[in-house]
Amino acid sequence: TRSDDLVARYGGEEFIIGLPSCSWEQAIERAERIRTRLANRPLRVGNELLRVTASLGLSYAPAGRISNLMNLIAAADEALYEAKEAGRNRVAASRRMYGHSQGKTESVDGLAVMTSI
């Protein structure tokens, strides 16, 4: 993650990553990068190598248009469960957009939220 990103534990096995100053396209790319890096780096536990995978749910809202952060998190959480139901180890984007604009200039001040497990 970047130094501006916020990474926090959110519940038991879930984490949340806030991506400020990020376009929708950049958020999807970053989520895929996180997912593939986790999958490609096994963890050594004793004599065993454990593979870690992640399902990620992603939601987005341009800065200044986030009226309720909990709605943004809930949308990411819904997308997470869609990713898990679709076979896990994948990124799913929320269908709920909070003021998303296709304009590249406006979207660079956005906040994307990912939840993963």
mmCIF file with all atom_site columns, C-alpha atoms in Angstrom:
data_model
loop_
_atom_site.group_PDB
_atom_site.id
_atom_site.type_symbol
_atom_site.label_atom_id
_atom_site.label_alt_id
_atom_site.label_comp_id
_atom_site.label_asym_id
_atom_site.label_entity_id
_atom_site.label_seq_id
_atom_site.pdbx_PDB_ins_code
_atom_site.Cartn_x
_atom_site.Cartn_y
_atom_site.Cartn_z
_atom_site.occupancy
_atom_site.B_iso_or_equiv
_atom_site.pdbx_formal_charge
_atom_site.auth_seq_id
_atom_site.auth_comp_id
_atom_site.auth_asym_id
_atom_site.auth_atom_id
_atom_site.pdbx_PDB_model_num
ATOM 1   C CA . THR A 1 1   ? 0.000   0.000   0.000   1.00 0.00 ? 1   THR A CA 1
ATOM 2   C CA . ARG A 1 2   ? 1.005   3.632   -0.296  1.00 0.00 ? 2   ARG A CA 1
ATOM 3   C CA . SER A 1 3   ? 1.885   5.820   2.681   1.00 0.00 ? 3   SER A CA 1
ATOM 4   C CA . ASP A 1 4   ? -1.455  7.693   2.245   1.00 0.00 ? 4   ASP A CA 1
ATOM 5   C CA . ASP A 1 5   ? -3.518  4.490   2.374   1.00 0.00 ? 5   ASP A CA 1
ATOM 6   C CA . LEU A 1 6   ? -5.258  3.394   5.553   1.00 0.00 ? 6   LEU A CA 1
ATOM 7   C CA . VAL A 1 7   ? -5.029  -0.293  6.459   1.00 0.00 ? 7   VAL A CA 1
ATOM 8   C CA . ALA A 1 8   ? -6.907  -1.578  9.500   1.00 0.00 ? 8   ALA A CA 1
ATOM 9   C CA . ARG A 1 9   ? -8.381  -4.754  10.913  1.00 0.00 ? 9   ARG A CA 1
ATOM 10  C CA . TYR A 1 10  ? -12.148 -4.689  10.557  1.00 0.00 ? 10  TYR A CA 1
ATOM 11  C CA . GLY A 1 11  ? -13.738 -7.508  12.476  1.00 0.00 ? 11  GLY A CA 1
ATOM 12  C CA . GLY A 1 12  ? -12.264 -10.950 13.083  1.00 0.00 ? 12  GLY A CA 1
ATOM 13  C CA . GLU A 1 13  ? -10.624 -11.923 9.806   1.00 0.00 ? 13  GLU A CA 1
ATOM 14  C CA . GLU A 1 14  ? -11.492 -8.889  7.726   1.00 0.00 ? 14  GLU A CA 1
ATOM 15  C CA . PHE A 1 15  ? -9.315  -5.941  6.890   1.00 0.00 ? 15  PHE A CA 1
ATOM 16  C CA . ILE A 1 16  ? -10.257 -2.621  5.393   1.00 0.00 ? 16  ILE A CA 1
ATOM 17  C CA . ILE A 1 17  ? -8.065  -0.552  3.114   1.00 0.00 ? 17  ILE A CA 1
ATOM 18  C CA . GLY A 1 18  ? -8.926  3.083   2.446   1.00 0.00 ? 18  GLY A CA 1
ATOM 19  C CA . LEU A 1 19  ? -7.448  4.433   -0.777  1.00 0.00 ? 19  LEU A CA 1
ATOM 20  C CA . PRO A 1 20  ? -7.670  8.232   -0.827  1.00 0.00 ? 20  PRO A CA 1
ATOM 21  C CA . SER A 1 21  ? -6.695  10.151  -3.971  1.00 0.00 ? 21  SER A CA 1
ATOM 22  C CA . CYS A 1 22  ? -7.424  7.185   -6.163  1.00 0.00 ? 22  CYS A CA 1
ATOM 23  C CA . SER A 1 23  ? -9.560  6.802   -9.277  1.00 0.00 ? 23  SER A CA 1
ATOM 24  C CA . TRP A 1 24  ? -11.963 3.886   -9.675  1.00 0.00 ? 24  TRP A CA 1
ATOM 25  C CA . GLU A 1 25  ? -9.659  2.289   -12.247 1.00 0.00 ? 25  GLU A CA 1
ATOM 26  C CA . GLN A 1 26  ? -6.617  2.708   -9.984  1.00 0.00 ? 26  GLN A CA 1
ATOM 27  C CA . ALA A 1 27  ? -8.531  1.158   -7.072  1.00 0.00 ? 27  ALA A CA 1
ATOM 28  C CA . ILE A 1 28  ? -9.392  -1.945  -9.108  1.00 0.00 ? 28  ILE A CA 1
ATOM 29  C CA . GLU A 1 29  ? -5.777  -2.237  -10.281 1.00 0.00 ? 29  GLU A CA 1
ATOM 30  C CA . ARG A 1 30  ? -4.471  -1.856  -6.709  1.00 0.00 ? 30  ARG A CA 1
ATOM 31  C CA . ALA A 1 31  ? -6.914  -4.470  -5.388  1.00 0.00 ? 31  ALA A CA 1
ATOM 32  C CA . GLU A 1 32  ? -5.815  -6.958  -8.065  1.00 0.00 ? 32  GLU A CA 1
ATOM 33  C CA . ARG A 1 33  ? -2.168  -6.250  -7.266  1.00 0.00 ? 33  ARG A CA 1
ATOM 34  C CA . ILE A 1 34  ? -2.739  -6.898  -3.547  1.00 0.00 ? 34  ILE A CA 1
ATOM 35  C CA . ARG A 1 35  ? -4.633  -10.108 -4.314  1.00 0.00 ? 35  ARG A CA 1
ATOM 36  C CA . THR A 1 36  ? -1.990  -11.522 -6.665  1.00 0.00 ? 36  THR A CA 1
ATOM 37  C CA . ARG A 1 37  ? 0.928   -10.597 -4.412  1.00 0.00 ? 37  ARG A CA 1
ATOM 38  C CA . LEU A 1 38  ? -0.674  -12.388 -1.484  1.00 0.00 ? 38  LEU A CA 1
ATOM 39  C CA . ALA A 1 39  ? -1.354  -15.473 -3.611  1.00 0.00 ? 39  ALA A CA 1
ATOM 40  C CA . ASN A 1 40  ? 2.215   -15.523 -4.941  1.00 0.00 ? 40  ASN A CA 1
ATOM 41  C CA . ARG A 1 41  ? 3.935   -15.304 -1.545  1.00 0.00 ? 41  ARG A CA 1
ATOM 42  C CA . PRO A 1 42  ? 3.491   -18.441 0.542   1.00 0.00 ? 42  PRO A CA 1
ATOM 43  C CA . LEU A 1 43  ? 4.124   -18.190 4.272   1.00 0.00 ? 43  LEU A CA 1
ATOM 44  C CA . ARG A 1 44  ? 6.473   -20.608 6.002   1.00 0.00 ? 44  ARG A CA 1
ATOM 45  C CA . VAL A 1 45  ? 4.992   -21.979 9.217   1.00 0.00 ? 45  VAL A CA 1
ATOM 46  C CA . GLY A 1 46  ? 7.396   -24.477 10.725  1.00 0.00 ? 46  GLY A CA 1
ATOM 47  C CA . ASN A 1 47  ? 8.230   -26.889 7.920   1.00 0.00 ? 47  ASN A CA 1
ATOM 48  C CA . GLU A 1 48  ? 5.131   -26.091 5.894   1.00 0.00 ? 48  GLU A CA 1
ATOM 49  C CA . LEU A 1 49  ? 4.432   -23.502 3.227   1.00 0.00 ? 49  LEU A CA 1
ATOM 50  C CA . LEU A 1 50  ? 0.936   -22.049 3.449   1.00 0.00 ? 50  LEU A CA 1
ATOM 51  C CA . ARG A 1 51  ? -0.666  -20.322 0.487   1.00 0.00 ? 51  ARG A CA 1
ATOM 52  C CA . VAL A 1 52  ? -2.713  -17.243 1.317   1.00 0.00 ? 52  VAL A CA 1
ATOM 53  C CA . THR A 1 53  ? -5.491  -16.026 -0.926  1.00 0.00 ? 53  THR A CA 1
ATOM 54  C CA . ALA A 1 54  ? -7.827  -13.093 -0.538  1.00 0.00 ? 54  ALA A CA 1
ATOM 55  C CA . SER A 1 55  ? -11.237 -12.161 -1.780  1.00 0.00 ? 55  SER A CA 1
ATOM 56  C CA . LEU A 1 56  ? -11.655 -8.400  -2.005  1.00 0.00 ? 56  LEU A CA 1
ATOM 57  C CA . GLY A 1 57  ? -14.789 -6.293  -2.192  1.00 0.00 ? 57  GLY A CA 1
ATOM 58  C CA . LEU A 1 58  ? -14.404 -2.768  -3.509  1.00 0.00 ? 58  LEU A CA 1
ATOM 59  C CA . SER A 1 59  ? -16.592 0.340   -3.345  1.00 0.00 ? 59  SER A CA 1
ATOM 60  C CA . TYR A 1 60  ? -15.895 3.915   -4.378  1.00 0.00 ? 60  TYR A CA 1
ATOM 61  C CA . ALA A 1 61  ? -17.030 7.492   -3.894  1.00 0.00 ? 61  ALA A CA 1
ATOM 62  C CA . PRO A 1 62  ? -15.465 10.767  -5.028  1.00 0.00 ? 62  PRO A CA 1
ATOM 63  C CA . ALA A 1 63  ? -14.174 12.969  -2.221  1.00 0.00 ? 63  ALA A CA 1
ATOM 64  C CA . GLY A 1 64  ? -16.756 15.379  -0.939  1.00 0.00 ? 64  GLY A CA 1
ATOM 65  C CA . ARG A 1 65  ? -19.595 13.057  -1.923  1.00 0.00 ? 65  ARG A CA 1
ATOM 66  C CA . ILE A 1 66  ? -19.252 10.560  0.908   1.00 0.00 ? 66  ILE A CA 1
ATOM 67  C CA . SER A 1 67  ? -22.274 11.322  3.022   1.00 0.00 ? 67  SER A CA 1
ATOM 68  C CA . ASN A 1 68  ? -22.063 8.114   5.046   1.00 0.00 ? 68  ASN A CA 1
ATOM 69  C CA . LEU A 1 69  ? -18.825 6.153   5.322   1.00 0.00 ? 69  LEU A CA 1
ATOM 70  C CA . MET A 1 70  ? -20.696 3.146   6.737   1.00 0.00 ? 70  MET A CA 1
ATOM 71  C CA . ASN A 1 71  ? -22.666 2.889   3.467   1.00 0.00 ? 71  ASN A CA 1
ATOM 72  C CA . LEU A 1 72  ? -19.389 2.823   1.538   1.00 0.00 ? 72  LEU A CA 1
ATOM 73  C CA . ILE A 1 73  ? -18.038 0.081   3.827   1.00 0.00 ? 73  ILE A CA 1
ATOM 74  C CA . ALA A 1 74  ? -21.307 -1.888  3.567   1.00 0.00 ? 74  ALA A CA 1
ATOM 75  C CA . ALA A 1 75  ? -21.119 -1.755  -0.238  1.00 0.00 ? 75  ALA A CA 1
ATOM 76  C CA . ALA A 1 76  ? -17.530 -3.056  -0.148  1.00 0.00 ? 76  ALA A CA 1
ATOM 77  C CA . ASP A 1 77  ? -18.609 -5.802  2.245   1.00 0.00 ? 77  ASP A CA 1
ATOM 78  C CA . GLU A 1 78  ? -21.441 -6.857  -0.086  1.00 0.00 ? 78  GLU A CA 1
ATOM 79  C CA . ALA A 1 79  ? -18.956 -7.009  -2.957  1.00 0.00 ? 79  ALA A CA 1
ATOM 80  C CA . LEU A 1 80  ? -16.647 -9.125  -0.772  1.00 0.00 ? 80  LEU A CA 1
ATOM 81  C CA . TYR A 1 81  ? -19.357 -11.731 -0.327  1.00 0.00 ? 81  TYR A CA 1
ATOM 82  C CA . GLU A 1 82  ? -20.027 -11.690 -4.080  1.00 0.00 ? 82  GLU A CA 1
ATOM 83  C CA . ALA A 1 83  ? -16.315 -12.422 -4.649  1.00 0.00 ? 83  ALA A CA 1
ATOM 84  C CA . LYS A 1 84  ? -16.443 -15.301 -2.193  1.00 0.00 ? 84  LYS A CA 1
ATOM 85  C CA . GLU A 1 85  ? -19.602 -16.747 -3.748  1.00 0.00 ? 85  GLU A CA 1
ATOM 86  C CA . ALA A 1 86  ? -18.037 -16.507 -7.218  1.00 0.00 ? 86  ALA A CA 1
ATOM 87  C CA . GLY A 1 87  ? -15.174 -18.771 -6.194  1.00 0.00 ? 87  GLY A CA 1
ATOM 88  C CA . ARG A 1 88  ? -12.904 -16.799 -3.867  1.00 0.00 ? 88  ARG A CA 1
ATOM 89  C CA . ASN A 1 89  ? -9.426  -15.358 -4.563  1.00 0.00 ? 89  ASN A CA 1
ATOM 90  C CA . ARG A 1 90  ? -10.842 -12.563 -6.685  1.00 0.00 ? 90  ARG A CA 1
ATOM 91  C CA . VAL A 1 91  ? -11.826 -8.902  -6.654  1.00 0.00 ? 91  VAL A CA 1
ATOM 92  C CA . ALA A 1 92  ? -15.472 -7.885  -6.909  1.00 0.00 ? 92  ALA A CA 1
ATOM 93  C CA . ALA A 1 93  ? -16.600 -4.302  -7.356  1.00 0.00 ? 93  ALA A CA 1
ATOM 94  C CA . SER A 1 94  ? -19.767 -2.969  -5.784  1.00 0.00 ? 94  SER A CA 1
ATOM 95  C CA . ARG A 1 95  ? -22.593 -2.154  -8.142  1.00 0.00 ? 95  ARG A CA 1
ATOM 96  C CA . ARG A 1 96  ? -23.524 0.727   -5.829  1.00 0.00 ? 96  ARG A CA 1
ATOM 97  C CA . MET A 1 97  ? -21.580 3.817   -6.759  1.00 0.00 ? 97  MET A CA 1
ATOM 98  C CA . TYR A 1 98  ? -21.647 6.861   -4.524  1.00 0.00 ? 98  TYR A CA 1
ATOM 99  C CA . GLY A 1 99  ? -21.555 9.833   -6.832  1.00 0.00 ? 99  GLY A CA 1
ATOM 100 C CA . HIS A 1 100 ? -19.101 8.182   -9.242  1.00 0.00 ? 100 HIS A CA 1
ATOM 101 C CA . SER A 1 101 ? -18.359 10.236  -12.287 1.00 0.00 ? 101 SER A CA 1
ATOM 102 C CA . GLN A 1 102 ? -16.738 8.991   -15.460 1.00 0.00 ? 102 GLN A CA 1
ATOM 103 C CA . GLY A 1 103 ? -14.736 12.233  -15.593 1.00 0.00 ? 103 GLY A CA 1
ATOM 104 C CA . LYS A 1 104 ? -11.065 11.472  -14.947 1.00 0.00 ? 104 LYS A CA 1
ATOM 105 C CA . THR A 1 105 ? -10.385 14.837  -13.322 1.00 0.00 ? 105 THR A CA 1
ATOM 106 C CA . GLU A 1 106 ? -13.074 14.539  -10.701 1.00 0.00 ? 106 GLU A CA 1
ATOM 107 C CA . SER A 1 107 ? -12.436 10.909  -9.808  1.00 0.00 ? 107 SER A CA 1
ATOM 108 C CA . VAL A 1 108 ? -8.800  11.308  -8.744  1.00 0.00 ? 108 VAL A CA 1
ATOM 109 C CA . ASP A 1 109 ? -9.950  12.762  -5.416  1.00 0.00 ? 109 ASP A CA 1
ATOM 110 C CA . GLY A 1 110 ? -11.933 9.642   -4.566  1.00 0.00 ? 110 GLY A CA 1
ATOM 111 C CA . LEU A 1 111 ? -11.941 7.236   -1.671  1.00 0.00 ? 111 LEU A CA 1
ATOM 112 C CA . ALA A 1 112 ? -12.090 3.528   -2.422  1.00 0.00 ? 112 ALA A CA 1
ATOM 113 C CA . VAL A 1 113 ? -12.742 1.045   0.353   1.00 0.00 ? 113 VAL A CA 1
ATOM 114 C CA . MET A 1 114 ? -11.800 -2.627  0.190   1.00 0.00 ? 114 MET A CA 1
ATOM 115 C CA . THR A 1 115 ? -12.702 -5.336  2.610   1.00 0.00 ? 115 THR A CA 1
ATOM 116 C CA . SER A 1 116 ? -11.035 -8.709  2.476   1.00 0.00 ? 116 SER A CA 1
ATOM 117 C CA . ILE A 1 117 ? -10.931 -12.016 4.237   1.00 0.00 ? 117 ILE A CA 1
#
